[in-house]
Short mmCIF file of C-alpha atoms in Angstrom, two decimals:
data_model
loop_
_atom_site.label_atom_id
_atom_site.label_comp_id
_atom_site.label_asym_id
_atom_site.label_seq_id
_atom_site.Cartn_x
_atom_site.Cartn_y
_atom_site.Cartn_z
CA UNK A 176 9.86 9.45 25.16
CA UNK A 177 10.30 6.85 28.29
CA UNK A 178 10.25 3.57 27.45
CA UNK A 179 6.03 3.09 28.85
CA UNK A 180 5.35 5.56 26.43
CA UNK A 181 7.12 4.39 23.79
CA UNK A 182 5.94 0.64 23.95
CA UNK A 183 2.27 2.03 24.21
CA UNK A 184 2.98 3.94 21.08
CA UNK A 185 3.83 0.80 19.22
CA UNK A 186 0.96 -1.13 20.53
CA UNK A 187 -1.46 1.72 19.19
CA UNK A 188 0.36 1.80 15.94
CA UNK A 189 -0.06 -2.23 15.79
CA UNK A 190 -3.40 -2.35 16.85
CA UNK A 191 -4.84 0.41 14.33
CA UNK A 192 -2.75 -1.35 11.26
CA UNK A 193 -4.28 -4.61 12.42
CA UNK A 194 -7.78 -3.61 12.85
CA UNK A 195 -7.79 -1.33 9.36
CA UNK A 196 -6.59 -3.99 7.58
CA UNK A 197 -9.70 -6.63 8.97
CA UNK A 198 -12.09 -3.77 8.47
CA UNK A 199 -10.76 -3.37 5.20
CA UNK A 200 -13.10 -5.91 3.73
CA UNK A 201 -9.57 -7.30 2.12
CA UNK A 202 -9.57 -10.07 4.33
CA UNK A 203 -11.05 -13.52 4.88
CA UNK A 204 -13.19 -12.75 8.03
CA UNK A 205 -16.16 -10.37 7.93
CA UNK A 206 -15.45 -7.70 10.24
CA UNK A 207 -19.44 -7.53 11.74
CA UNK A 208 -17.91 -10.97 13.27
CA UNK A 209 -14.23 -9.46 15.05
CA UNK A 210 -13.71 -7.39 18.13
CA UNK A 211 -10.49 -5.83 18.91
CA UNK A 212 -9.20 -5.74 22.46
CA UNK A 213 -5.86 -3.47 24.14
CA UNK A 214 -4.66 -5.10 27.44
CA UNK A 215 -7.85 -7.44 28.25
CA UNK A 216 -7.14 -10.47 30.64
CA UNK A 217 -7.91 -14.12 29.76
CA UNK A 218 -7.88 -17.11 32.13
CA UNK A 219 -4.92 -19.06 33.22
CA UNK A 220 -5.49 -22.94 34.58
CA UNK A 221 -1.67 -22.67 35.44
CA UNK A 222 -2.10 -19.30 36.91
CA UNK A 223 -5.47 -19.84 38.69
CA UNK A 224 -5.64 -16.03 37.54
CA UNK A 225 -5.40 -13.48 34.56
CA UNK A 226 -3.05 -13.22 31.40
CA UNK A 227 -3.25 -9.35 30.14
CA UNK A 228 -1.97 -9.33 26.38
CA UNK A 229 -1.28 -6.28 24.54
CA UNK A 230 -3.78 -6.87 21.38
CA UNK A 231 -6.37 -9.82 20.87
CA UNK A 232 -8.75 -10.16 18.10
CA UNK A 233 -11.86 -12.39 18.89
CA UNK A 234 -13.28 -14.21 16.17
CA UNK A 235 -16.89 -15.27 15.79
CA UNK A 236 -19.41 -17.74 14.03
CA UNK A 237 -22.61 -16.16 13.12
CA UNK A 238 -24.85 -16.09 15.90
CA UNK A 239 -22.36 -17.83 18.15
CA UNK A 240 -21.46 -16.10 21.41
CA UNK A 241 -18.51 -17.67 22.19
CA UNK A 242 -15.56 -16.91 20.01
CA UNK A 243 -14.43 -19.69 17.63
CA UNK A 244 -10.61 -18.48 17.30
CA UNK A 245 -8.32 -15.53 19.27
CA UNK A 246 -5.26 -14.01 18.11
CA UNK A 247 -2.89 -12.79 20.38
CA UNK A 248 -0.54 -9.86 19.48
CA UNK A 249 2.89 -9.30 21.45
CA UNK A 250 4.45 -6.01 20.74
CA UNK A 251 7.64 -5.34 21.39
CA UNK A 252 9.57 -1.95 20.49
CA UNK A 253 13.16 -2.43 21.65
CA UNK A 254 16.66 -1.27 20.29
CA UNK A 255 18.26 -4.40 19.43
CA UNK A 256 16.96 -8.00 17.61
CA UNK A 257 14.00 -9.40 19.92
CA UNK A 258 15.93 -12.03 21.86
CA UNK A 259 14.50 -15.68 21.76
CA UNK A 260 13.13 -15.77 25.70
CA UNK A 261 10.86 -13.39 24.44
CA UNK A 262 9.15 -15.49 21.92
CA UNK A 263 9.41 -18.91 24.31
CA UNK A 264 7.68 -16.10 26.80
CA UNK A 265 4.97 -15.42 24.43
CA UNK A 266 4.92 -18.85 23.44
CA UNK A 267 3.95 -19.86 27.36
CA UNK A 268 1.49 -16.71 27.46
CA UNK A 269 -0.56 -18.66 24.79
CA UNK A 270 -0.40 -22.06 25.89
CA UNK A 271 -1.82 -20.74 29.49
CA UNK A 272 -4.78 -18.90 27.99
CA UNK A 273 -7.94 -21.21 27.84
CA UNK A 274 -9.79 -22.62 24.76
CA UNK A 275 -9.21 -23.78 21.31
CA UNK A 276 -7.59 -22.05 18.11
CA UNK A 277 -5.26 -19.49 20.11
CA UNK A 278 -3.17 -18.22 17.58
CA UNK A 279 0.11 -15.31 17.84
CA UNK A 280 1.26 -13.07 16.30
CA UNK A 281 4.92 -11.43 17.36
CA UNK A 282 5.37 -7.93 16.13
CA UNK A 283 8.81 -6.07 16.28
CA UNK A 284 10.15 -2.61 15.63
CA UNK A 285 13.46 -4.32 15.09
CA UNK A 286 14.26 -7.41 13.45
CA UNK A 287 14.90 -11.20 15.32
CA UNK A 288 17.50 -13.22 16.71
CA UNK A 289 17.71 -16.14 14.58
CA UNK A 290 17.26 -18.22 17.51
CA UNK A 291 14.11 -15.96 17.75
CA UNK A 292 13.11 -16.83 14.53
CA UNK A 293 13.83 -20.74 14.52
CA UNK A 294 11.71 -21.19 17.09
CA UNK A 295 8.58 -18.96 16.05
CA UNK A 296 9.10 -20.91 13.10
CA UNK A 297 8.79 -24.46 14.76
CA UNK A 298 6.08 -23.66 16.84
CA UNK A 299 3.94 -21.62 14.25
CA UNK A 300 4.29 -17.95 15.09
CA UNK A 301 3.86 -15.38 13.02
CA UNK A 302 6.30 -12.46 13.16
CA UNK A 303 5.80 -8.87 12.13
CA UNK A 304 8.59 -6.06 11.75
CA UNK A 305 6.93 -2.65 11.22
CA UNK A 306 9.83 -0.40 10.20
CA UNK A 307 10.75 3.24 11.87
CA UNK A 308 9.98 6.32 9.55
CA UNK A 309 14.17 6.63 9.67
CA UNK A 310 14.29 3.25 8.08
CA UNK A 311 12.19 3.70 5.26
CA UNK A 312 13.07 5.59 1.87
CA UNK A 313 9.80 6.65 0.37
CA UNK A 314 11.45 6.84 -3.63
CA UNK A 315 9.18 5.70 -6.48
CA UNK A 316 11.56 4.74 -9.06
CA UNK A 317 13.89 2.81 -6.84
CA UNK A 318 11.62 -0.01 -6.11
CA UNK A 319 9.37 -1.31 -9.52
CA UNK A 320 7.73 -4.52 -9.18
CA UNK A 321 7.24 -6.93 -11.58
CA UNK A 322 5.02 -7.85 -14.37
CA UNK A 323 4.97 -11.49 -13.27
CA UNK A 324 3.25 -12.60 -9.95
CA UNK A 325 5.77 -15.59 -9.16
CA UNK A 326 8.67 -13.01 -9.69
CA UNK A 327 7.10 -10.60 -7.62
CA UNK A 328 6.54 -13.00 -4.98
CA UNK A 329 10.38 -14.20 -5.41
CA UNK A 330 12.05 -10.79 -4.74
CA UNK A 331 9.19 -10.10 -1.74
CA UNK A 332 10.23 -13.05 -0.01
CA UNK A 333 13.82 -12.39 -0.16
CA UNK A 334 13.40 -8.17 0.62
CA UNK A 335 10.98 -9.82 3.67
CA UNK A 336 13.66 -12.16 4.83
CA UNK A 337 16.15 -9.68 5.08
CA UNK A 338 14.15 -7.14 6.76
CA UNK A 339 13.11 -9.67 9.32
CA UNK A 340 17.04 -10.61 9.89
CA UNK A 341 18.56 -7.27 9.57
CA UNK A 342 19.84 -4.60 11.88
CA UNK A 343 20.51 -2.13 8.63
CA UNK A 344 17.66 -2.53 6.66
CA UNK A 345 16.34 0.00 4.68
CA UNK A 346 13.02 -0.68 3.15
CA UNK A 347 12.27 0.95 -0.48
CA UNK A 348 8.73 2.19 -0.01
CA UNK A 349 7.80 -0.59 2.21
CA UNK A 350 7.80 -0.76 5.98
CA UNK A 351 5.94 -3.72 7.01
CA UNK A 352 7.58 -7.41 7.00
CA UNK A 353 5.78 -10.60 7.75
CA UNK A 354 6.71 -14.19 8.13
CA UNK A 355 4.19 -17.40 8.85
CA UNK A 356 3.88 -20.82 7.95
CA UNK A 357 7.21 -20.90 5.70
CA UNK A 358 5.45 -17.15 3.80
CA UNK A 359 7.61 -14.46 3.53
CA UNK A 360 5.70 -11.05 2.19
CA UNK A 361 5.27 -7.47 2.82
CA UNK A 362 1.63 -7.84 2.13
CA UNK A 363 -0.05 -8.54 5.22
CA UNK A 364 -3.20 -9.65 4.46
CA UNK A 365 -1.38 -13.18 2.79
CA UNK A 366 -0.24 -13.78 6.42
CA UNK A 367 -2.87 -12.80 8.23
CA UNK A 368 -5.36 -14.75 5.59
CA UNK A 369 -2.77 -17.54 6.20
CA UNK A 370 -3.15 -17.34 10.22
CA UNK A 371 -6.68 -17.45 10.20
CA UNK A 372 -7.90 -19.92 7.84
CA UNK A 373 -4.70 -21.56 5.70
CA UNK A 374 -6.29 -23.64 2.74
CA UNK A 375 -10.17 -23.06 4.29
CA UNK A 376 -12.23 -20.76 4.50
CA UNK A 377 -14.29 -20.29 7.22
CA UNK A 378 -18.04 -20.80 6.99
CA UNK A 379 -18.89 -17.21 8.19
CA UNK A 380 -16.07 -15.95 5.53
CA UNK A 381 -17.43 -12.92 3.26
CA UNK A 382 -15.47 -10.56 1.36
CA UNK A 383 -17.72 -7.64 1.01
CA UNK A 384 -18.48 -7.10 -2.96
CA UNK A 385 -18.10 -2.96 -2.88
CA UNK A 386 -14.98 -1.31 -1.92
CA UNK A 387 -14.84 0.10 1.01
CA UNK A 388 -12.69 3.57 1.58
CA UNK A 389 -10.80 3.01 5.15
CA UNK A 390 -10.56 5.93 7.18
CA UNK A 391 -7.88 5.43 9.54
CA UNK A 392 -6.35 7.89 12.25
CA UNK A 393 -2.81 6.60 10.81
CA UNK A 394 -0.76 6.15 8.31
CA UNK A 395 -0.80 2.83 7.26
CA UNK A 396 1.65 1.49 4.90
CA UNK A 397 0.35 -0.45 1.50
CA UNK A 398 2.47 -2.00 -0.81
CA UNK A 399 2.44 -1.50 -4.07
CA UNK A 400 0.17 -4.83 -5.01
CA UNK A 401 -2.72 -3.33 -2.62
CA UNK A 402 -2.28 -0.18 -4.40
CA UNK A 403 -2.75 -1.29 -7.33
CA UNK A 404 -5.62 -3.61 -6.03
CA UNK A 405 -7.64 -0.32 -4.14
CA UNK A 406 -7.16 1.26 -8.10
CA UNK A 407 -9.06 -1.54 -9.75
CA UNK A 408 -11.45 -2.27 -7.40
CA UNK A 409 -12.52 2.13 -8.03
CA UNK A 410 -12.46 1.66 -11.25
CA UNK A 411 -14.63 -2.02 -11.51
CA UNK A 412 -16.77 -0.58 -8.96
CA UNK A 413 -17.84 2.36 -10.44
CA UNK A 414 -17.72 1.11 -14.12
CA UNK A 415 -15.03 3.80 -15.12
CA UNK A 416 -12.86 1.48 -17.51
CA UNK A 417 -14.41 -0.30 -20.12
CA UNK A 418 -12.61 -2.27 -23.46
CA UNK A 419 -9.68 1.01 -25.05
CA UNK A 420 -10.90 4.07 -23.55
CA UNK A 421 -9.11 5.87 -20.75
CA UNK A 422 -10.30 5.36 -17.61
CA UNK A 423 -13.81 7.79 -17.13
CA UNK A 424 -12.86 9.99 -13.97
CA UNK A 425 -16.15 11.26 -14.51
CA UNK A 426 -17.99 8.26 -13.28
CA UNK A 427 -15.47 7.61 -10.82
CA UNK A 428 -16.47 11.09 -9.09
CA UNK A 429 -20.25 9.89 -9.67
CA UNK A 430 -19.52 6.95 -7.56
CA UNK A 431 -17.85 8.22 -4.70
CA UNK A 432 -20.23 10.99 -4.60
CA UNK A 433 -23.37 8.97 -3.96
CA UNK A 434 -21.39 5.73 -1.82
CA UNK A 435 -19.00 8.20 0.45
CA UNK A 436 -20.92 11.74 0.18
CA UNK A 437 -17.33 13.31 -1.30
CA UNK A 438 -17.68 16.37 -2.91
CA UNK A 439 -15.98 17.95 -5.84
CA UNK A 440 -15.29 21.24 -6.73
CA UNK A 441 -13.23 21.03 -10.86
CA UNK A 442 -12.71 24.60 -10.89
CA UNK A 443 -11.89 26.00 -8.16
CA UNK A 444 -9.84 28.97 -7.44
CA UNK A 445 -7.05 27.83 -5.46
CA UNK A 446 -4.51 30.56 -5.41
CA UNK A 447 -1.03 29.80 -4.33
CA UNK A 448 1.28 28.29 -1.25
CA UNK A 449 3.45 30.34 0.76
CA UNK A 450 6.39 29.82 -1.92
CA UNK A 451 3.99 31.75 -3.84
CA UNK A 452 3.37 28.58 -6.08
CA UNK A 453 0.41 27.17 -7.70
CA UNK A 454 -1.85 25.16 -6.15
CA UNK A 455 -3.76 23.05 -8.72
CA UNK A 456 -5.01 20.28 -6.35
CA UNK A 457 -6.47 19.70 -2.43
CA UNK A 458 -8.20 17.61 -0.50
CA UNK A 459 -10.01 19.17 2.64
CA UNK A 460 -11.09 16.41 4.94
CA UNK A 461 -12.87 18.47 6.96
CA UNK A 462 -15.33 19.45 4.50
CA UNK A 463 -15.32 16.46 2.77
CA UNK A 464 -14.28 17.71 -0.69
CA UNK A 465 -11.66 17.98 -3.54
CA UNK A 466 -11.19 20.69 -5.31
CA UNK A 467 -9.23 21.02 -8.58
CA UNK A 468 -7.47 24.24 -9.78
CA UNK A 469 -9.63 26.22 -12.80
CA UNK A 470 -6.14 26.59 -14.61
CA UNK A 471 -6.54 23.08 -15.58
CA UNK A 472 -8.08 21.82 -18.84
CA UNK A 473 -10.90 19.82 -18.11
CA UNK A 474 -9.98 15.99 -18.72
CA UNK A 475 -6.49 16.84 -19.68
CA UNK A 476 -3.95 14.68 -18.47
CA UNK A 477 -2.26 17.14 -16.07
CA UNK A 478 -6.18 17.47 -14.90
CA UNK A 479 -6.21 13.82 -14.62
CA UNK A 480 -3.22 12.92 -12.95
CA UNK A 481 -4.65 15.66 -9.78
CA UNK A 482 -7.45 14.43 -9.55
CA UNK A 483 -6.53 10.85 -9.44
CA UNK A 484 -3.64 11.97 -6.80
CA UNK A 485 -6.28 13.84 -4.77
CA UNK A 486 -8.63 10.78 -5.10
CA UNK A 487 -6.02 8.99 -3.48
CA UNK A 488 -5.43 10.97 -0.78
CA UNK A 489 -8.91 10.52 0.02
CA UNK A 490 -8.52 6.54 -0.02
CA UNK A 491 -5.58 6.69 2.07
CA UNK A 492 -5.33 9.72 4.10
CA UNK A 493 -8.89 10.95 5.13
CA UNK A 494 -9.09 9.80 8.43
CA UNK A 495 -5.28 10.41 9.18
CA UNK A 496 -5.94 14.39 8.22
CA UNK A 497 -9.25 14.41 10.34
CA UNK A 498 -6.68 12.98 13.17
CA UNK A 499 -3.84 15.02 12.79
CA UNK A 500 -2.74 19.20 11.60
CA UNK A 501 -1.65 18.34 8.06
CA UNK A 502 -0.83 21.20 5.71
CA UNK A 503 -3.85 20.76 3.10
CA UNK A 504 -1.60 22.45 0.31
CA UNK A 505 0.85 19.77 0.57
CA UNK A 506 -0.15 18.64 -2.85
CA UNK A 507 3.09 20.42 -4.08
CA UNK A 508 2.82 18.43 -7.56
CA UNK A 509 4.33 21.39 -9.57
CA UNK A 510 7.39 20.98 -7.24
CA UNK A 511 8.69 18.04 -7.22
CA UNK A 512 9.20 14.75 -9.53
CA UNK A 513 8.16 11.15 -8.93
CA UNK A 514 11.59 10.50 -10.44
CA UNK A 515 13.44 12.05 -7.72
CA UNK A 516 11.64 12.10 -4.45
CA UNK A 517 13.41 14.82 -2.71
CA UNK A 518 10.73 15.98 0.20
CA UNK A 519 11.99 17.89 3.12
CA UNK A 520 9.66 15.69 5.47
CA UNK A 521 9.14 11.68 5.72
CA UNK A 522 5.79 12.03 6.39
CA UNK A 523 5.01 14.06 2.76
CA UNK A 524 7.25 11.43 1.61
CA UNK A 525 4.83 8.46 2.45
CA UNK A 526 1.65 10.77 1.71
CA UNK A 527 2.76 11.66 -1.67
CA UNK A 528 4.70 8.26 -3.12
CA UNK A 529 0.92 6.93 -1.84
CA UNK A 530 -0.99 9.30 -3.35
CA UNK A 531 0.91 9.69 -6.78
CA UNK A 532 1.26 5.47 -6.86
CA UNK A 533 -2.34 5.29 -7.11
CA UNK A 534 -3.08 7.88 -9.38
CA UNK A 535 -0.67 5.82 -11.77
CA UNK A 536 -2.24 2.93 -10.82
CA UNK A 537 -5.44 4.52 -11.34
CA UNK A 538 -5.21 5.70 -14.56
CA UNK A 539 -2.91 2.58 -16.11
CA UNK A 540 -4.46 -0.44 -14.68
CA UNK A 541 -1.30 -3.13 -14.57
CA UNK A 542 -3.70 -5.16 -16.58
CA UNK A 543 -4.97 -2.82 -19.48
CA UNK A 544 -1.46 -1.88 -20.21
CA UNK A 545 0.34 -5.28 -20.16
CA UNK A 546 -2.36 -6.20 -23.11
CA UNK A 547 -1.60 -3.03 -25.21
CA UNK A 548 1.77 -3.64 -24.17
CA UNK A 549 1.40 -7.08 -26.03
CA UNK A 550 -0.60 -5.91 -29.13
CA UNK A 551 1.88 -2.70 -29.56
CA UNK A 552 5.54 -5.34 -29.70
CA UNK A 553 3.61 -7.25 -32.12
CA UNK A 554 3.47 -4.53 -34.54
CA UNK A 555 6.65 -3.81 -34.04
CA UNK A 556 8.13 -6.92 -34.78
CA UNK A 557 9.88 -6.65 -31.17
CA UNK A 558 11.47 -10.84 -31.04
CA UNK A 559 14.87 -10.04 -28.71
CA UNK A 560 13.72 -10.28 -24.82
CA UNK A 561 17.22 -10.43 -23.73
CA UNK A 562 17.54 -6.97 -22.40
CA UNK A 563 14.05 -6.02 -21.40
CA UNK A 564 10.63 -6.28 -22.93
CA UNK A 565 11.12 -2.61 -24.51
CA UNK A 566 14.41 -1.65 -24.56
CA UNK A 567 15.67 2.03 -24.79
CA UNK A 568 19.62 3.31 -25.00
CA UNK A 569 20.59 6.03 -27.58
CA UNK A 570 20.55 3.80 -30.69
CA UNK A 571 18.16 5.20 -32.92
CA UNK A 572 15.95 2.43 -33.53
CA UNK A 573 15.63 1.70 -30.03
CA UNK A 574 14.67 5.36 -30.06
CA UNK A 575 12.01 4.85 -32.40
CA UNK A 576 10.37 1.61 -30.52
CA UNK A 577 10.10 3.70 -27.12
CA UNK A 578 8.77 6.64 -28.86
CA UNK A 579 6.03 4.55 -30.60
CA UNK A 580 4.96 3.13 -27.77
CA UNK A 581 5.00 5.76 -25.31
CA UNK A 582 2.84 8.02 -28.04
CA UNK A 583 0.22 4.97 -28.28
CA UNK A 584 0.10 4.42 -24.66
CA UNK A 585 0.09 8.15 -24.01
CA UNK A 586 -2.84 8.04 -26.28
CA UNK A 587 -5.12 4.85 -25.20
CA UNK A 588 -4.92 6.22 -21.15
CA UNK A 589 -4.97 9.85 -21.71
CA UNK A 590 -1.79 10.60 -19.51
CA UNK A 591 1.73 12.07 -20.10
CA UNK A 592 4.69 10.98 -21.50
CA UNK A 593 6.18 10.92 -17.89
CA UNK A 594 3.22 8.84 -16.58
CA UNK A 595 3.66 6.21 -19.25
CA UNK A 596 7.30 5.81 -18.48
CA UNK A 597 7.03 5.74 -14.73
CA UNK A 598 4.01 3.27 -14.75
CA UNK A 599 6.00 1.19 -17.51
CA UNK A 600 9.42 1.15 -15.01
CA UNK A 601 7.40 -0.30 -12.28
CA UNK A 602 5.93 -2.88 -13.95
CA UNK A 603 9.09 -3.73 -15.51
CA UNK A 604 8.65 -3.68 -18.80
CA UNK A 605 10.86 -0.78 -19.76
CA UNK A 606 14.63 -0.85 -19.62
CA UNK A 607 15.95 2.62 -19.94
CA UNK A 608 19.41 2.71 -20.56
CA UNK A 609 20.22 5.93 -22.34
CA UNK A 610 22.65 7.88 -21.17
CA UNK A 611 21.75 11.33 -22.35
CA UNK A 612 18.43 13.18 -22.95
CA UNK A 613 17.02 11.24 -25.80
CA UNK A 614 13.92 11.75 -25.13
CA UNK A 615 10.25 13.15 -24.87
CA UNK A 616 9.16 16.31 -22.99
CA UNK A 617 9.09 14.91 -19.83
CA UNK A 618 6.75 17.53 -18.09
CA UNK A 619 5.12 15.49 -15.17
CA UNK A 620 1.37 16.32 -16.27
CA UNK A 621 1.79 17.57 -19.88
CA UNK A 622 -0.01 15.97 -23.15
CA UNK A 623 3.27 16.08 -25.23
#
């Protein structure tokens, strides 16, 4: 690819993250009030002509035709740190455009000079690496987040920092970095929320009160706070989790029946892959439906983990599989463990660690379990906190505390063993230290 093509690439790849994310209904400004522009000119005094700018956003009052703020994306796709006469370039670009509230926004496929990033800093810039597919490793287990909101914010600044900084980095299920206004995250709705309106909001403001299903024509990266925010918001919307019971997938299919016109199909013949290996799962965008293999026991957990996966493949990949040729068997659950992410391609990486991270999110809401989480060391008399909320290594009556709580939790959500531990690892709360198999039958989708 020359190097037209290539920066064009980027600036697509910007301008559809950017403009999903708005329409998202996540953000501050109602999208009925934003228009997205590629390459439109805007008057320059100093000029006495036209600045063309790869992306601008034009934001409106209601019922104003003038808009009341732009933001002005530079793009930039280069193979070494964006030098700093490319920001003080960008920085002239917007001081030359005419009218109020012109704010930028600097995004990188590489990371910045620091000279770069000292001045985008002083002047207010906001700066966005998006990461290559070679630079990101898609692995579940490597990357849990924690329990606590001010640690979690912690540990994304400094992964955000780095990533901005670094040559070498390798981001752990993450491949978008932002920095504005002395914030560091990965989750760029805090920046762009930030850029827009910082401690107001504006009048016209409205976060829409339903979810709304984004159907993008690519692959946008979420990290794992908006995944577990998409899994609530399902569940809250369509009244699927109420006080101890497991989450009713039942009413979660009512719901996105009647607001998306999804289909389902819960016993569906399904056959097998070319590997000659069971398919118990798809989602075919084209006709608008999911369809869940007949071997499956009705409201099992194996039955509910698939159908939560395939529910969020819907979410997340919809549009993308409208847009592009996407195997629709490549729900190759049976084959492969959210323990050890070992996909031949990066793209099934990213579809799959998306897919799979909502369906735990889904069917464990962070919330829900942190309570019985709470309620269950209580009646185990659990006081030591030095090593871990639950702590697990081959002493038997650490034994016994992780097999008491996995069995209650395995219980209260209706999921596996497997799906208790893995939802319990990323929330931090379990420190598994054995160092043999002491444990439960970890089958991915089985009730033991």
């Amino acid at each position: 690819m020359n190097t037209v093509k290539k920066g064009d690439a980027f600036e697509d790849e910007v301008f559809e993250l950017i403009k999903n994310y708005i329409n998202s209904g996540s953000f501050w400004l109602n999208p009925k009030f934003c228009k997205f522009y590629k390459k439109k000119k805007y008057y320059s005094h100093k000029r006495s002509g036209y600045i063309v700018v790869d992306i601008s956003i034009e934001c409106f009052l209601d019922g104003k035709s003038e808009y009341s703020q732009l933001i002005v994306i530079e793009c930039k796709d280069y193979k070494s740190k964006v030098p700093v006469d490319d920001v003080e370039e960008f920085e002239s670009k917007l001081h030359q455009i005419s009218g109020v509230n012109v704010k930028g926004i600097f995004a990188s496929r590489t990371p910045f000079q620091s000279g770069a990033f000292n001045v985008a800093k002083n002047i207010g810039m906001a700066l966005i690496r998006i990461l290559p597919d070679e630079q990101i490793d898609w692995v579940l287990q490597r990357n849990p987040i924690s329990s606590k909101f001010s640690e979690r914010t912690k540990e994304d600044k400094v992964t955000s920092k780095t990533a901005l900084n670094d040559d070498g980095f390798i981001g752990k299920s993450q491949n978008l970095f932002c920095y504005y206004n002395d914030i560091y995250s990965s989750f760029f709705i805090n920046v762009l929320n930030e850029i827009v309106c910082g401690d107001k909001k504006p009048s016209h403001a409205t976060i829409p009160s339903k979810y709304k299903i984004i159907r993008s024509k690519t692959l946008n990266h979420l990290s794992l706070d908006e995944i577990d925010a998409r899994g609530l918001q399902l569940t809250i919307d369509s009244g699927a989790k109420k006080n101890k019971e497991p989450v009713d997938l039942y009413k979660i299919i009512s719901y996105m029946t009647e607001s998306t016109g999804l289909t389902f199909d819960l016993a569906s013949e399904l056959g097998t892959d070319e590997n000659y290996t069971s398919v118990i799962g798809s989602m075919d965008s084209k006709n608008n439906i999911i369809k869940i293999s007949s071997s499956l026991e009705l409201n099992s957990p194996r039955w509910r983990f698939t159908l939560a996966h395939e529910i969020g493949h819907y979410i997340f990949h919809h549009g993308y599989m409208l847009k592009n040729t996407i195997d629709e068997h490549i729900d190759i659950i049976d084959n492969y463990s959210i323990l050890d992410f070992k996909l031949s391609s990066n793209l099934y990486r990213k579809l799959e660690w998306q897919a799979n991270m909502f369906a735990n999110s889904l069917l464990m809401p962070r919330y829900d379990v942190i309570n019985s989480m709470a309620e269950l060391i209580k009646q185990l008399d659990i006081h030591n906190f030095n090593n871990g909320i639950i702590y697990v290594d081959n002493q038997h009556c650490n034994i016994h505390n992780y097999n008491y709580i996995i069995t209650k939790l395995k219980k209260e959500f209706n999921v596996s063993a497997t799906i208790v531990e893995i939802r319990l690892k990323q929330l931090r709360v379990l420190n598994d230290m054995r160092t043999q198999a002491v444990k439960f039958n970890l089958d991915l989708f089985g009730g033991k």
